[in-house]
Coordinates of C-alpha atoms in Angstrom, one line a residue:
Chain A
X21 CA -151.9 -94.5 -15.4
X22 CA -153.4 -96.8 -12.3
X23 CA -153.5 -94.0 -9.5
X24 CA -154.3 -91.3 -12.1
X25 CA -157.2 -89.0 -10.5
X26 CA -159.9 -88.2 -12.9
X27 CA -158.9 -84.5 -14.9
X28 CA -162.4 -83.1 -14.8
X29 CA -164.6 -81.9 -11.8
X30 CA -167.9 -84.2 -12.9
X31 CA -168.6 -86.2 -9.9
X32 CA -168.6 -90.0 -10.5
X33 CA -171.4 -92.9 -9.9
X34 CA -169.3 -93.9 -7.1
X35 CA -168.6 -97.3 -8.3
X36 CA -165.5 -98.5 -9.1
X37 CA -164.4 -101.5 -10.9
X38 CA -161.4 -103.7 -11.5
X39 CA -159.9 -101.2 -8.9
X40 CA -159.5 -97.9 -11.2
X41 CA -162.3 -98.2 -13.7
X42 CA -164.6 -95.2 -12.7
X43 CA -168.5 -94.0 -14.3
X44 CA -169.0 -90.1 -14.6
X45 CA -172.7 -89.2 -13.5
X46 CA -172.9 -86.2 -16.5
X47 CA -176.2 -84.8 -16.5
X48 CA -178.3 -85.0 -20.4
X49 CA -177.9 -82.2 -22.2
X50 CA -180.0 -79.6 -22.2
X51 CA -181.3 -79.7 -26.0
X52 CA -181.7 -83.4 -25.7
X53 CA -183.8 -83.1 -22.6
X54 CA -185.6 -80.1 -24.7
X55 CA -186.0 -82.1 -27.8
X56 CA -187.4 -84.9 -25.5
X57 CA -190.4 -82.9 -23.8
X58 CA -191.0 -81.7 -27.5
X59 CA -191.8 -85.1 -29.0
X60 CA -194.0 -85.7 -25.9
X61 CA -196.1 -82.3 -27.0
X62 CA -196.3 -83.1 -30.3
X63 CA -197.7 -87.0 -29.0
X64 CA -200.6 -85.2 -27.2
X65 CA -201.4 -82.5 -29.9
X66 CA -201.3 -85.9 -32.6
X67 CA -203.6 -87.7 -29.8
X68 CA -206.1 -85.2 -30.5
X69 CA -205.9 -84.6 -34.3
X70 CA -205.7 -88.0 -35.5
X71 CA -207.3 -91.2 -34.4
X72 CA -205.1 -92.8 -31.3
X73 CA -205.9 -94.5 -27.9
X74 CA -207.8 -97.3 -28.3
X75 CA -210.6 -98.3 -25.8
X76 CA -213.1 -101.1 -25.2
X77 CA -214.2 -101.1 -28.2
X78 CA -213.5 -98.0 -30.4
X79 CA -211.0 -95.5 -30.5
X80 CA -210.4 -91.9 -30.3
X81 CA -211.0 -90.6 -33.8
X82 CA -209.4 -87.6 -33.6
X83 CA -210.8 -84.3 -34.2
X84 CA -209.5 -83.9 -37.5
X85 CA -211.9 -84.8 -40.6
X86 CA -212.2 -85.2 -44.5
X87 CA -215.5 -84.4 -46.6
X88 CA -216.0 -86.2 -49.7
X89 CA -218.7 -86.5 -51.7
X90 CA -220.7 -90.1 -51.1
X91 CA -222.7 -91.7 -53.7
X92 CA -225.8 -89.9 -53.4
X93 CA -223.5 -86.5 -54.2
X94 CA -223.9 -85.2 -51.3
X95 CA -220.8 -83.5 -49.3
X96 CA -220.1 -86.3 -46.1
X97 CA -217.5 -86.0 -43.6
X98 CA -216.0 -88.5 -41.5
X99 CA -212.6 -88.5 -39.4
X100 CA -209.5 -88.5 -41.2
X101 CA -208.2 -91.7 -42.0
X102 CA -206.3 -92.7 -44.9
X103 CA -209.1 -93.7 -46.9
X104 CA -211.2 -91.0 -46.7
X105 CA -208.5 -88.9 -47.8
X106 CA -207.9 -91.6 -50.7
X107 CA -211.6 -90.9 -51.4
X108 CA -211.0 -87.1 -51.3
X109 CA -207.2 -87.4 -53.2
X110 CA -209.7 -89.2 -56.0
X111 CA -212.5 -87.2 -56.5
X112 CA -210.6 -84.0 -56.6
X113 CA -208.1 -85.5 -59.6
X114 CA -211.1 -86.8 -61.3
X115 CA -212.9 -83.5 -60.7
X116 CA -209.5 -81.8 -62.6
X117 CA -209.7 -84.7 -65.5
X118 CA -213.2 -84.4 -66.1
X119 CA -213.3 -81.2 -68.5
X120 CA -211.1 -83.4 -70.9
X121 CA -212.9 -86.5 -70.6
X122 CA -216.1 -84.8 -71.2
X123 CA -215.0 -83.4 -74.3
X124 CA -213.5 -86.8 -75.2
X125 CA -217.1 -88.6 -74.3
X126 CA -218.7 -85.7 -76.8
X127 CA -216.4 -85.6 -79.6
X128 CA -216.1 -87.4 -82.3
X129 CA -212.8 -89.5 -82.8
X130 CA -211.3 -87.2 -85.5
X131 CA -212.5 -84.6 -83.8
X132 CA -210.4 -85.6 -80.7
X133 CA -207.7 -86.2 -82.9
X134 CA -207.1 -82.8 -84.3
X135 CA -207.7 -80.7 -81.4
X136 CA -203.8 -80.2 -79.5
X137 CA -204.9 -79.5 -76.3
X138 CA -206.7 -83.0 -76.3
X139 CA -204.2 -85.2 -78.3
X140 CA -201.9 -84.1 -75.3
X141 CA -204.2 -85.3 -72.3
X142 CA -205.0 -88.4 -74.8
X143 CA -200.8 -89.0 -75.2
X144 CA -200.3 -88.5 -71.4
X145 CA -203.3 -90.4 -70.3
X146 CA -203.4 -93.2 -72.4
X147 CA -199.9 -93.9 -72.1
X148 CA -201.1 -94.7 -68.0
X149 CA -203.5 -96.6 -68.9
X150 CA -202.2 -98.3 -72.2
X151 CA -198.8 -99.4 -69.7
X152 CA -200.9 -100.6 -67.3
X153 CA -203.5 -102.6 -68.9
X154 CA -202.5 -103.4 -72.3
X155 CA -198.2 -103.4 -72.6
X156 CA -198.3 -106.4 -70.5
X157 CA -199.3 -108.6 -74.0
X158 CA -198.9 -105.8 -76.5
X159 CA -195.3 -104.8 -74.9
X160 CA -194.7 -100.8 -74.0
X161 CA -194.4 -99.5 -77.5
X162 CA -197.3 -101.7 -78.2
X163 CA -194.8 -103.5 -80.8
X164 CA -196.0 -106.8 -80.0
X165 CA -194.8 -109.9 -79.7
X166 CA -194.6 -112.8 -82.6
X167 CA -196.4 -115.7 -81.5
X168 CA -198.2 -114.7 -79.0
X169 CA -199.6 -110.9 -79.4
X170 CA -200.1 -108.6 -82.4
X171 CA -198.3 -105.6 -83.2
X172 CA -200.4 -102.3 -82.9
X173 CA -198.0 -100.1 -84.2
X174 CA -198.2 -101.7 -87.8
X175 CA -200.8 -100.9 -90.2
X176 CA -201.7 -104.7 -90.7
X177 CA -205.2 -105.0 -88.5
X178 CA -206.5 -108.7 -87.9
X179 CA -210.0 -107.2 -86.9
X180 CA -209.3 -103.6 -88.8
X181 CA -207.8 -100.5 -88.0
X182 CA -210.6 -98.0 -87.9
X183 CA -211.2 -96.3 -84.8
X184 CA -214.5 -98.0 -84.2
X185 CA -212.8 -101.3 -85.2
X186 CA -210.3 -100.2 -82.6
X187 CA -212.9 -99.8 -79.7
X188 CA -215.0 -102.7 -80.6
X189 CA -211.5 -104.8 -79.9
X190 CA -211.0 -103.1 -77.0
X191 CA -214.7 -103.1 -75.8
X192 CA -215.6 -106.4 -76.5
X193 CA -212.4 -108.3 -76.8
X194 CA -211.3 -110.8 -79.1
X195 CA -210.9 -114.4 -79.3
X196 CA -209.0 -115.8 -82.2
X197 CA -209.1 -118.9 -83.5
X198 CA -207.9 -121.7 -86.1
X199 CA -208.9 -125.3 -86.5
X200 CA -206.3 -127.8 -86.7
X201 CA -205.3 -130.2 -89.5
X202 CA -203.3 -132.4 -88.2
X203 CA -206.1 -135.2 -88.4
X204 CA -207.8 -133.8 -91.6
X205 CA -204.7 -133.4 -93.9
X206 CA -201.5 -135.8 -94.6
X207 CA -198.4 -134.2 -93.5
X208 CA -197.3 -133.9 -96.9
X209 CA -200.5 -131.8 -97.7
X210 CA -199.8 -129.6 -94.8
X211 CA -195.8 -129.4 -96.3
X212 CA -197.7 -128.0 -99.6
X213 CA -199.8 -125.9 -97.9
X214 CA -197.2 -124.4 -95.5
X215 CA -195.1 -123.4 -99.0
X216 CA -198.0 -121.8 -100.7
X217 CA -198.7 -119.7 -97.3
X218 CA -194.8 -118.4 -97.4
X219 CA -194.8 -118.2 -101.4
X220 CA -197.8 -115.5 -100.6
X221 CA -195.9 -113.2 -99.1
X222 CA -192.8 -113.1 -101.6
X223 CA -190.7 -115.9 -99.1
X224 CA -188.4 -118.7 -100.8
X225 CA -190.5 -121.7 -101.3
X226 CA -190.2 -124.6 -103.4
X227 CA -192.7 -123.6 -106.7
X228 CA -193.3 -127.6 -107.1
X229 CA -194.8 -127.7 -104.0
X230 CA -196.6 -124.1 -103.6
X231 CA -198.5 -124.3 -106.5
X232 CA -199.7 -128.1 -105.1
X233 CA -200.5 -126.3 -101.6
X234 CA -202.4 -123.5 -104.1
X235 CA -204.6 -126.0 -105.1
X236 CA -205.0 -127.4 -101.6
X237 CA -206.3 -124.0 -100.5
X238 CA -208.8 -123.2 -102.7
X239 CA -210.4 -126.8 -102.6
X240 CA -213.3 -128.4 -100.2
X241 CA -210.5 -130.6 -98.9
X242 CA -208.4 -127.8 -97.0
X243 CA -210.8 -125.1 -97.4
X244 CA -208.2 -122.1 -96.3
X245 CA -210.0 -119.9 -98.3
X246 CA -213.3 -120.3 -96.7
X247 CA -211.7 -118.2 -93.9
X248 CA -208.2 -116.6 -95.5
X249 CA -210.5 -115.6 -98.7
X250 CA -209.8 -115.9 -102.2
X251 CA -207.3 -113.4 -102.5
X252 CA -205.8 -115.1 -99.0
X253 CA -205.9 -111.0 -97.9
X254 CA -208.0 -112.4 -95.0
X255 CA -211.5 -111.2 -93.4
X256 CA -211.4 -108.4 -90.6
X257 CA -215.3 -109.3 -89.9
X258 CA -213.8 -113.1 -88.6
X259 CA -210.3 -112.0 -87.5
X260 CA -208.2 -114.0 -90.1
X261 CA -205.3 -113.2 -91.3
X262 CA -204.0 -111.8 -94.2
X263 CA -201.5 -114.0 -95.9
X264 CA -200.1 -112.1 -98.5
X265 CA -198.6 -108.7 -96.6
X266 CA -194.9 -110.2 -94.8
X267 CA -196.6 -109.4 -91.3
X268 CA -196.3 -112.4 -88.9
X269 CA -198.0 -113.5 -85.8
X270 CA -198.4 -116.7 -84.9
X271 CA -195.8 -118.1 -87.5
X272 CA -192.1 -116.9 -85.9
X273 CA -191.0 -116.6 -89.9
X274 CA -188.9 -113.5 -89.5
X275 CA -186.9 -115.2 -86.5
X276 CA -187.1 -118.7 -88.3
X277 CA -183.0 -119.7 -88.7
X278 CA -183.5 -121.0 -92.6
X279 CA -185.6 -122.0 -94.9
X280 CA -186.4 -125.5 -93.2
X281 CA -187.5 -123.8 -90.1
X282 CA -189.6 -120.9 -91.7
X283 CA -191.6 -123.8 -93.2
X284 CA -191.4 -125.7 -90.1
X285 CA -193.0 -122.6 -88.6
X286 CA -195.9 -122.2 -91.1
X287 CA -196.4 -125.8 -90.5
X288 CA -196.7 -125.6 -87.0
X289 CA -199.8 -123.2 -86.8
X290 CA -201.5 -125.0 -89.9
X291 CA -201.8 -128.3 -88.3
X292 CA -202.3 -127.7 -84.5
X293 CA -204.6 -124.6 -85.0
X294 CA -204.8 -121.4 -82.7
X295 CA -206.8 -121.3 -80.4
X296 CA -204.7 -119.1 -77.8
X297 CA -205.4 -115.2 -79.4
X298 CA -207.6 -114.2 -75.9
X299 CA -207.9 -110.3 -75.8
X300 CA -209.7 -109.3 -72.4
X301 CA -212.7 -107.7 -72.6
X302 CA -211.9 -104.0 -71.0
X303 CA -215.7 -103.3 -70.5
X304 CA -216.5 -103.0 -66.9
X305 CA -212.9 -102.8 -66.3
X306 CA -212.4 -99.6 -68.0
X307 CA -215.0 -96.6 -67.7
X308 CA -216.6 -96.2 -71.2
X309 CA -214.9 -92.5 -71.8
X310 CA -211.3 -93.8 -70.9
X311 CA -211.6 -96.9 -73.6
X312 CA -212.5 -94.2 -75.9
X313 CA -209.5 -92.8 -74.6
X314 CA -207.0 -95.8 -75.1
X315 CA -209.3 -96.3 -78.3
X316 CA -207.8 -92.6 -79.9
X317 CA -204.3 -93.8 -78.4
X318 CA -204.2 -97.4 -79.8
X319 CA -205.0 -95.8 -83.4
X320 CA -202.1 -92.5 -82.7
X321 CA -199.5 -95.5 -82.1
X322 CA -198.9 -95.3 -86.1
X323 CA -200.7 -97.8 -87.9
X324 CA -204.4 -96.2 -87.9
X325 CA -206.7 -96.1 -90.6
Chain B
X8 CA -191.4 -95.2 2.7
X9 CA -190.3 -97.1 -0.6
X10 CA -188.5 -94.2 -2.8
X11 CA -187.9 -95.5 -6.5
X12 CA -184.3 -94.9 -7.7
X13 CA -182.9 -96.1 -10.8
X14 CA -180.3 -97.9 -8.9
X15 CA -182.9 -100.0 -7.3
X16 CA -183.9 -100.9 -11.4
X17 CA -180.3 -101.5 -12.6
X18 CA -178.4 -103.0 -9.2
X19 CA -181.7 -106.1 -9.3
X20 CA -181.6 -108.0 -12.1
X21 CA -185.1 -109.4 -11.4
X22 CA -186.3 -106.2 -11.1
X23 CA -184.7 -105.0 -14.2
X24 CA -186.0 -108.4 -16.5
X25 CA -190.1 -107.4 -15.2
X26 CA -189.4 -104.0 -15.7
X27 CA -187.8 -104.8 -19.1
X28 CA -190.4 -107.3 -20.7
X29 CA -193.0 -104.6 -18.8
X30 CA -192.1 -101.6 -21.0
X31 CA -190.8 -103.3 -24.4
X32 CA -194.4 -105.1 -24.1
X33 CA -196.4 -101.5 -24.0
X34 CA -195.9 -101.6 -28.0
X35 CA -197.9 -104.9 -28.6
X36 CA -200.4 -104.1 -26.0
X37 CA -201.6 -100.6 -27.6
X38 CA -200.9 -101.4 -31.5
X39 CA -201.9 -105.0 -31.7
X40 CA -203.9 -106.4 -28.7
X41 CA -206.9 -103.2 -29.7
X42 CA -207.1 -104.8 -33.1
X43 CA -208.8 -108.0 -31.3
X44 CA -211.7 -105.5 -29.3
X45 CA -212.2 -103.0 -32.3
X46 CA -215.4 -103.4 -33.9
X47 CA -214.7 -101.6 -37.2
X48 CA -210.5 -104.0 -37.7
X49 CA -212.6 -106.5 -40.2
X50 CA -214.8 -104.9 -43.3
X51 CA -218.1 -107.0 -43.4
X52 CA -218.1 -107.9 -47.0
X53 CA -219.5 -111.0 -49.1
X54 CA -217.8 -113.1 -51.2
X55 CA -214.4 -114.1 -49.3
X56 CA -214.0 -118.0 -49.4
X57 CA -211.3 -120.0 -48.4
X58 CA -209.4 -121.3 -51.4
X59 CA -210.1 -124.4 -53.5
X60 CA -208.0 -127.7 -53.3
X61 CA -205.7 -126.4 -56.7
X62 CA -205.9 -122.3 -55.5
X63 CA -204.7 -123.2 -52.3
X64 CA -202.1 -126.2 -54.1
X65 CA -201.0 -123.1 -55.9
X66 CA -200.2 -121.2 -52.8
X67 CA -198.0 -123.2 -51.2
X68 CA -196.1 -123.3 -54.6
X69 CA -196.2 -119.4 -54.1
X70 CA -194.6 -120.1 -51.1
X71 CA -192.0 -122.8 -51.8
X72 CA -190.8 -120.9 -54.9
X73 CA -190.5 -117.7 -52.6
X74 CA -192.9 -115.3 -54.5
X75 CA -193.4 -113.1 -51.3
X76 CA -189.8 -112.2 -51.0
X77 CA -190.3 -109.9 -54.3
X78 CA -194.4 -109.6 -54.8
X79 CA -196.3 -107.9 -51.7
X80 CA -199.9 -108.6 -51.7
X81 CA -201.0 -105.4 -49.8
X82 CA -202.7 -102.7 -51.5
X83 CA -202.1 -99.4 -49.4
X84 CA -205.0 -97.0 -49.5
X85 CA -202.9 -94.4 -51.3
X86 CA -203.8 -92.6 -54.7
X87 CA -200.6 -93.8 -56.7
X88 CA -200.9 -97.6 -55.6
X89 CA -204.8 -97.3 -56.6
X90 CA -204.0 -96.2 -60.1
X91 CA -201.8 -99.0 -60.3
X92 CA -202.7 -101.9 -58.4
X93 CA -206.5 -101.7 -58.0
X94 CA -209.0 -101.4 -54.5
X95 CA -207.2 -100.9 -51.7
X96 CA -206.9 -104.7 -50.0
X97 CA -209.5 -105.2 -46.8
X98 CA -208.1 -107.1 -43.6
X99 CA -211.1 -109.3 -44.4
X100 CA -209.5 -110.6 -48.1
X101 CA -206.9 -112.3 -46.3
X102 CA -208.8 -113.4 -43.2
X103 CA -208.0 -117.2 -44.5
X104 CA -204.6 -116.9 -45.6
X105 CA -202.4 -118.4 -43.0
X106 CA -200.1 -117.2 -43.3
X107 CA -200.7 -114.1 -44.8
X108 CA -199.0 -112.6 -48.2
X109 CA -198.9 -108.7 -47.2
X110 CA -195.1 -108.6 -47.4
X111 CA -193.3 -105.0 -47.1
X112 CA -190.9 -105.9 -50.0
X113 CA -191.9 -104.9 -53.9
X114 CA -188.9 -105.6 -56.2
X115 CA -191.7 -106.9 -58.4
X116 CA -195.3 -105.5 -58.3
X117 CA -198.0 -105.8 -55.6
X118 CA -199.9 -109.1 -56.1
X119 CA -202.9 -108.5 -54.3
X120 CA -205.2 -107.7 -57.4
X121 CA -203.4 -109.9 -60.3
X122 CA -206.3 -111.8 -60.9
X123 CA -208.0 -111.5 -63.9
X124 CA -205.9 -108.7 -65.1
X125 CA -204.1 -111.2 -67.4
X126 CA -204.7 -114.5 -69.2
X127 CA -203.9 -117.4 -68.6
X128 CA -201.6 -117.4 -72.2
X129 CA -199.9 -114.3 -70.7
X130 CA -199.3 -116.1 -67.0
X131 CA -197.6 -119.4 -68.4
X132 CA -195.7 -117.3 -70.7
X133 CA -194.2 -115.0 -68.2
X134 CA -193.8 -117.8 -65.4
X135 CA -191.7 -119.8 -67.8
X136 CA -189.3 -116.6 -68.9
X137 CA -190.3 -113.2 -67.5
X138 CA -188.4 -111.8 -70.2
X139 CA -190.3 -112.7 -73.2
X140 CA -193.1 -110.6 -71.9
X141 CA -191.6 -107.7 -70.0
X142 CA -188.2 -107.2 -71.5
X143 CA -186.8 -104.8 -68.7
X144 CA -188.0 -107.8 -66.3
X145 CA -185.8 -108.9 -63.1
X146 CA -188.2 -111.9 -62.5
X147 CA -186.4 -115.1 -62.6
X148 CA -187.4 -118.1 -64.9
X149 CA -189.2 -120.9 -63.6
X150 CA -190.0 -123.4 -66.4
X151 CA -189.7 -126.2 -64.3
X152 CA -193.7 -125.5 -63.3
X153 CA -195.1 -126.7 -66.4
X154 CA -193.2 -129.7 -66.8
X155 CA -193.6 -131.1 -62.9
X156 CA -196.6 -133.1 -62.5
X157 CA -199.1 -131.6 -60.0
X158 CA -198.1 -133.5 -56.2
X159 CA -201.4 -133.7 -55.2
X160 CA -201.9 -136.9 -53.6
X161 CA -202.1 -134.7 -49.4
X162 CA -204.4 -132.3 -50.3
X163 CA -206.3 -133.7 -48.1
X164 CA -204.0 -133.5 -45.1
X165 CA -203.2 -129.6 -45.9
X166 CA -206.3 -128.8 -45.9
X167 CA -207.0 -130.5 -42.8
X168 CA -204.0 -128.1 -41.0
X169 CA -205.4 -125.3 -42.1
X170 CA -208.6 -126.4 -40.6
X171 CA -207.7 -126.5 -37.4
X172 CA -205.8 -122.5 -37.8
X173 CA -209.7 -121.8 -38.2
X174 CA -210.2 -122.4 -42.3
X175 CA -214.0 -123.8 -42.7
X176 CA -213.3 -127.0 -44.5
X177 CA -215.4 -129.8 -43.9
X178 CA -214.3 -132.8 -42.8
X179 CA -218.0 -133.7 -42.1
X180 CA -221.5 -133.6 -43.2
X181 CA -222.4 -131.2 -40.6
X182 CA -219.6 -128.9 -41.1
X183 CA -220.5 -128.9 -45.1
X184 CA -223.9 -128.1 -44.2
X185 CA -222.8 -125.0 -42.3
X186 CA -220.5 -124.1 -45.7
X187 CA -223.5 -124.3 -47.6
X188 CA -225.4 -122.0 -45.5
X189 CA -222.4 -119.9 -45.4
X190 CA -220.9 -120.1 -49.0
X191 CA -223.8 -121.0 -51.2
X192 CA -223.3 -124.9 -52.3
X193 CA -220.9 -124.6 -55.8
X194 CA -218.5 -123.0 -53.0
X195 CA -219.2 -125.4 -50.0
X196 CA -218.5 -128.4 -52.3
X197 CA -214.8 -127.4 -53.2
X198 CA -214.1 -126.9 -49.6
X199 CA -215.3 -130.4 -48.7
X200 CA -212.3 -132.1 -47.6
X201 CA -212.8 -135.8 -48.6
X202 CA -213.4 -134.4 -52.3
X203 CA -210.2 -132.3 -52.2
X204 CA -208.2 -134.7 -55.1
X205 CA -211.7 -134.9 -57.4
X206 CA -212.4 -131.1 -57.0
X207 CA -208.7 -130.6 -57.9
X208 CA -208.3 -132.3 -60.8
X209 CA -211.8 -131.5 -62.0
X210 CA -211.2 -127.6 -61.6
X211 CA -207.4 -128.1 -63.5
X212 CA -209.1 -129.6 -66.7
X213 CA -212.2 -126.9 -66.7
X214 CA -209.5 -124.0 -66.2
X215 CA -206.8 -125.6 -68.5
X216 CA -204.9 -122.8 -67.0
X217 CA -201.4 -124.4 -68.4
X218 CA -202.9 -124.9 -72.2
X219 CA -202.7 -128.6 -71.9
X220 CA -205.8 -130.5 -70.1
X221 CA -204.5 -134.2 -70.0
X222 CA -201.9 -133.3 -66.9
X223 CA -202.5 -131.1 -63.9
X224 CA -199.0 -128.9 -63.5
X225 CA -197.5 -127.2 -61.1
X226 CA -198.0 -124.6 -63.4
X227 CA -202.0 -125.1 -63.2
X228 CA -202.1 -124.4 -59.3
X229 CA -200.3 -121.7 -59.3
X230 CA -202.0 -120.1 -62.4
X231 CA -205.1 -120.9 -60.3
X232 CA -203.9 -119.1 -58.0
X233 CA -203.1 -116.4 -59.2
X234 CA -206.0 -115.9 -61.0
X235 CA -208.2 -115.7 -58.1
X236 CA -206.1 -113.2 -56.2
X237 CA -207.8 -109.9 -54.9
X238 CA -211.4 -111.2 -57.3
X239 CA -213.8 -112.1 -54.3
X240 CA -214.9 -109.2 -53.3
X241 CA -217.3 -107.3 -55.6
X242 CA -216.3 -104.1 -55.6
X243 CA -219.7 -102.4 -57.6
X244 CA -221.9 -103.7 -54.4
X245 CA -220.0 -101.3 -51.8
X246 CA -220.1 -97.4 -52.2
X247 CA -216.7 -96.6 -51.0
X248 CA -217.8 -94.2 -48.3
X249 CA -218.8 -97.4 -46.5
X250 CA -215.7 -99.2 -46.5
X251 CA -214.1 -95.0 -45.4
X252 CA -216.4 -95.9 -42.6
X253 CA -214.4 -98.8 -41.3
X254 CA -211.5 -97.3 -40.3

């Protein structure tokens, strides 16, 4: 192999290495060289389209530009950058949502409702916004979460179910709350009281003890149904709870292990209070027509009245 | 006369190094080194501060706990991540952050604009187990944040660093004078250095961003923190044609 001559014609670099080892001097090939003076082309007509070569200090803007309209409504044009063609990119989708927002801002809610073409944009829309504003807390079903954030998809409404109910919630936000009795009440009060609450709602309890904790709750001493009501159905006006459906928040008695620990968990809220049930305010966040929006969607998710 | 030939380049090796370092250096010069001149590179927009002693305690546990290799905090201006994430981030939101956030990798969402958009409930919740919020959630736990106590005992000398990278704290009278002018006074006083532990510890209990105001956490920096992420800038004072104009 050592004094093998080389098989093709192609002249060599002339060096030669370790005695045999040899470079040929192939010329590019043709399309690569092609391909090369291309990309250079294309580099100079970019230069001139798009904003390029800095100097001192500005920079060629290009001769390329977007119009938009500023806030005055008047057409503008400036040279293309990404964020004028954002601007432009979100006026012209806004320009295509606005026929159904308009109708949404001058309908009424049941009107919205019924009409197809509407409850469509409303379902495809609201599902945006509802997954990026609200299923972070309200999960993406808007199922919930016990102990921490109500179920929408239920019929049982803390601050009621009504579409206006709906939008005053999501307006305005909400911010529940629960004193604690800890210090007020002895432990064995709170036990009583804890029974009653799960007797309420058709759970095992211990009758001795419920009918002491009914006692508790309709007296000065615990005062439940100063908030709770009578009835213990709750008030929507204040946001408290209705005792008597089998609907849990704050209370994990669905997921409670046994009997012990579903009182344990009525306990709980009764003597530390709440005072964690924050909803965000969406006003100023949202524009008004697109909480009227999410308003139509919360009350489609199943459990509007 | 001298006639270049490649040979010249590649039989000199110290020819070839400055002829090296001369062309890979061509990148930098026209991509970065403009970016210092260019009058329009930083947005002129109020209400950018330097973080407070907890915001900025909360960074660094951003940082230790490796946030940034999952969360971005870079809002491109492109229609899909405005839908999602907010206002497109200005250069000038992070002009304190040193280092910066941006990041290139999202295996979780963009960070830039997380502040406010959820409670402080919702934050503790999710930090301690991702998964009881956001069920198809990668995120792993880190419950360890509310149960270590707050290490905030060198506030004062991490501010001081960042100080001399160019933050405006004040180490002095004079300096928070020139805050005040700068940042009105509530602001000026959280940036005064030799306050750093009070301010801390004062803004922790007010924010009771962990739900419990008798301890300062790990968990209440980095709450903090992310609570004030992407809020300084007021978007309703700026018509967006102006910030177009900047670029």
């Amino acid at each position: 192999m050592a004094n093998e001559t080389p098989r093709t014609s192609v002249q060599t670099t002339g060096h030669v290495w370790d005695g045999d080892l040899q470079e040929y001097n192939n010329p590019l090939p043709a399309w690569w060289i092609y391909g090369f003076y291309i990309t250079v082309a294309f580099a100079v007509i970019y230069w001139i389209i798009y904003p390029s070569w800095p100097f001192g200090k500005g920079f060629l803007p290009g001769v390329n530009s977007i119009t938009y309209v500023n806030a005055e409504g008047k057409e503008e044009s400036w040279h293309w950058n990404t964020r004028a063609k954002l601007l432009k990119e979100t006026q012209d989708a806004a320009a295509i949502q606005k026929p159904y927002y308009d109708k949404i801002a001058s309908l009424s809610y049941e009107q919205i409702s019924k009409d197809p073409e509407l409850s469509s944009f409303v379902l495809s829309a609201g599902k945006a916004i509802f997954s990026d504003n609200c299923a972070p807390c309200h999960q993406a079903g808007g199922q919930g979460k016990i102990g921490h954030f109500p179920n929408l998809t239920d019929d049982d409404w803390l601050y009621g179910g009504s579409f206006d109910k709906i939008h005053e919630s999501i307006l305005k936000g909400r911010r529940g709350y629960m004193p604690p009795f800890a210090e007020a009440l002895e432990p064995a009060q709170i036990d009583a009281l804890a029974h009653y609450v799960l007797s309420l709602s058709g759970q095992k309890a211990e009758p001795a003890k419920a009918a002491e904790g009914n006692k508790l709750f309709h007296s000065q001493t615990a005062a439940c149904y100063y908030c709770h009501g009578d009835d213990a159905k709750g008030r929507p006006i204040i946001g408290s709870a209705n005792l008597t459906d089998k609907v849990w928040l704050w209370a994990d008695v669905p997921g409670a292990r046994d009997d012990a620990a579903r009182v344990a968990a009525v306990r709980q809220v009764i003597a530390n209070g709440l005072n964690r049930g924050v909803m965000p305010a969406w006003e100023g966040r949202l524009k008004p027509e697109q909480i009227k929006l999410l308003t139509v969607y919360v009350h489609e998710l199943g459990g509007g009245k | 006369m001298f006639k270049f030939k490649h040979e010249n380049l590649e039989t000199n090796a110290g020819i070839l190094l400055v002829a090296t370092m001369l062309a890979i250096s061509i990148g930098g010069l026209v991509e970065i080194a403009p970016l210092f001149m260019i009058d329009s590179t930083m947005e002129k927009v109020d209400g950018v501060r330097p973080y407070t002693p907890l915001e900025q305690r909360g960074r660094d546990i951003y940082i230790r706990e490796g946030c940034y290799t999952c969360h971005s905090q870079m809002i491109r201006p492109f229609r899909d991540e405005q839908l999602r994430y907010g206002h497109y981030s200005l250069a000038s939101e992070s002009k304190y952050d040193h280092p910066f956030q941006w990041g290139s990798k999202r295996t979780g969402p963009d960070l830039a604009r997380v502040g406010g958009k959820y409670s402080n409930e919702w934050h503790v919740q999710h930090l301690i187990k991702p998964t009881s919020v956001v069920p198809e959630s990668v995120m792993p736990n880190y419950p360890w944040l509310l149960t270590t106590p707050l290490n905030y005992a060198d506030i004062g000398d991490r501010m001081r660093a960042l100080r001399i990278t160019g933050v405006p704290y004040s180490a002095n009278a004079e300096e928070y004078q020139r805050n005040v002018a700068q940042f009105g006074e509530a602001v000026a006083k959280t940036l005064h250095i030799p306050d750093a532990q009070k301010n801390l510890v004062a803004q922790a209990q007010e924010g009771n961003y962990d739900g419990d105001r008798t301890n300062v956490t790990e968990m209440d920096a980095l709450v903090a923190y992310l609570q004030v992420l992407g809020t300084m800038v007021d978007f309703r004072q700026y018509k967006p044609e102006d910030l177009v104009k900047y670029r």
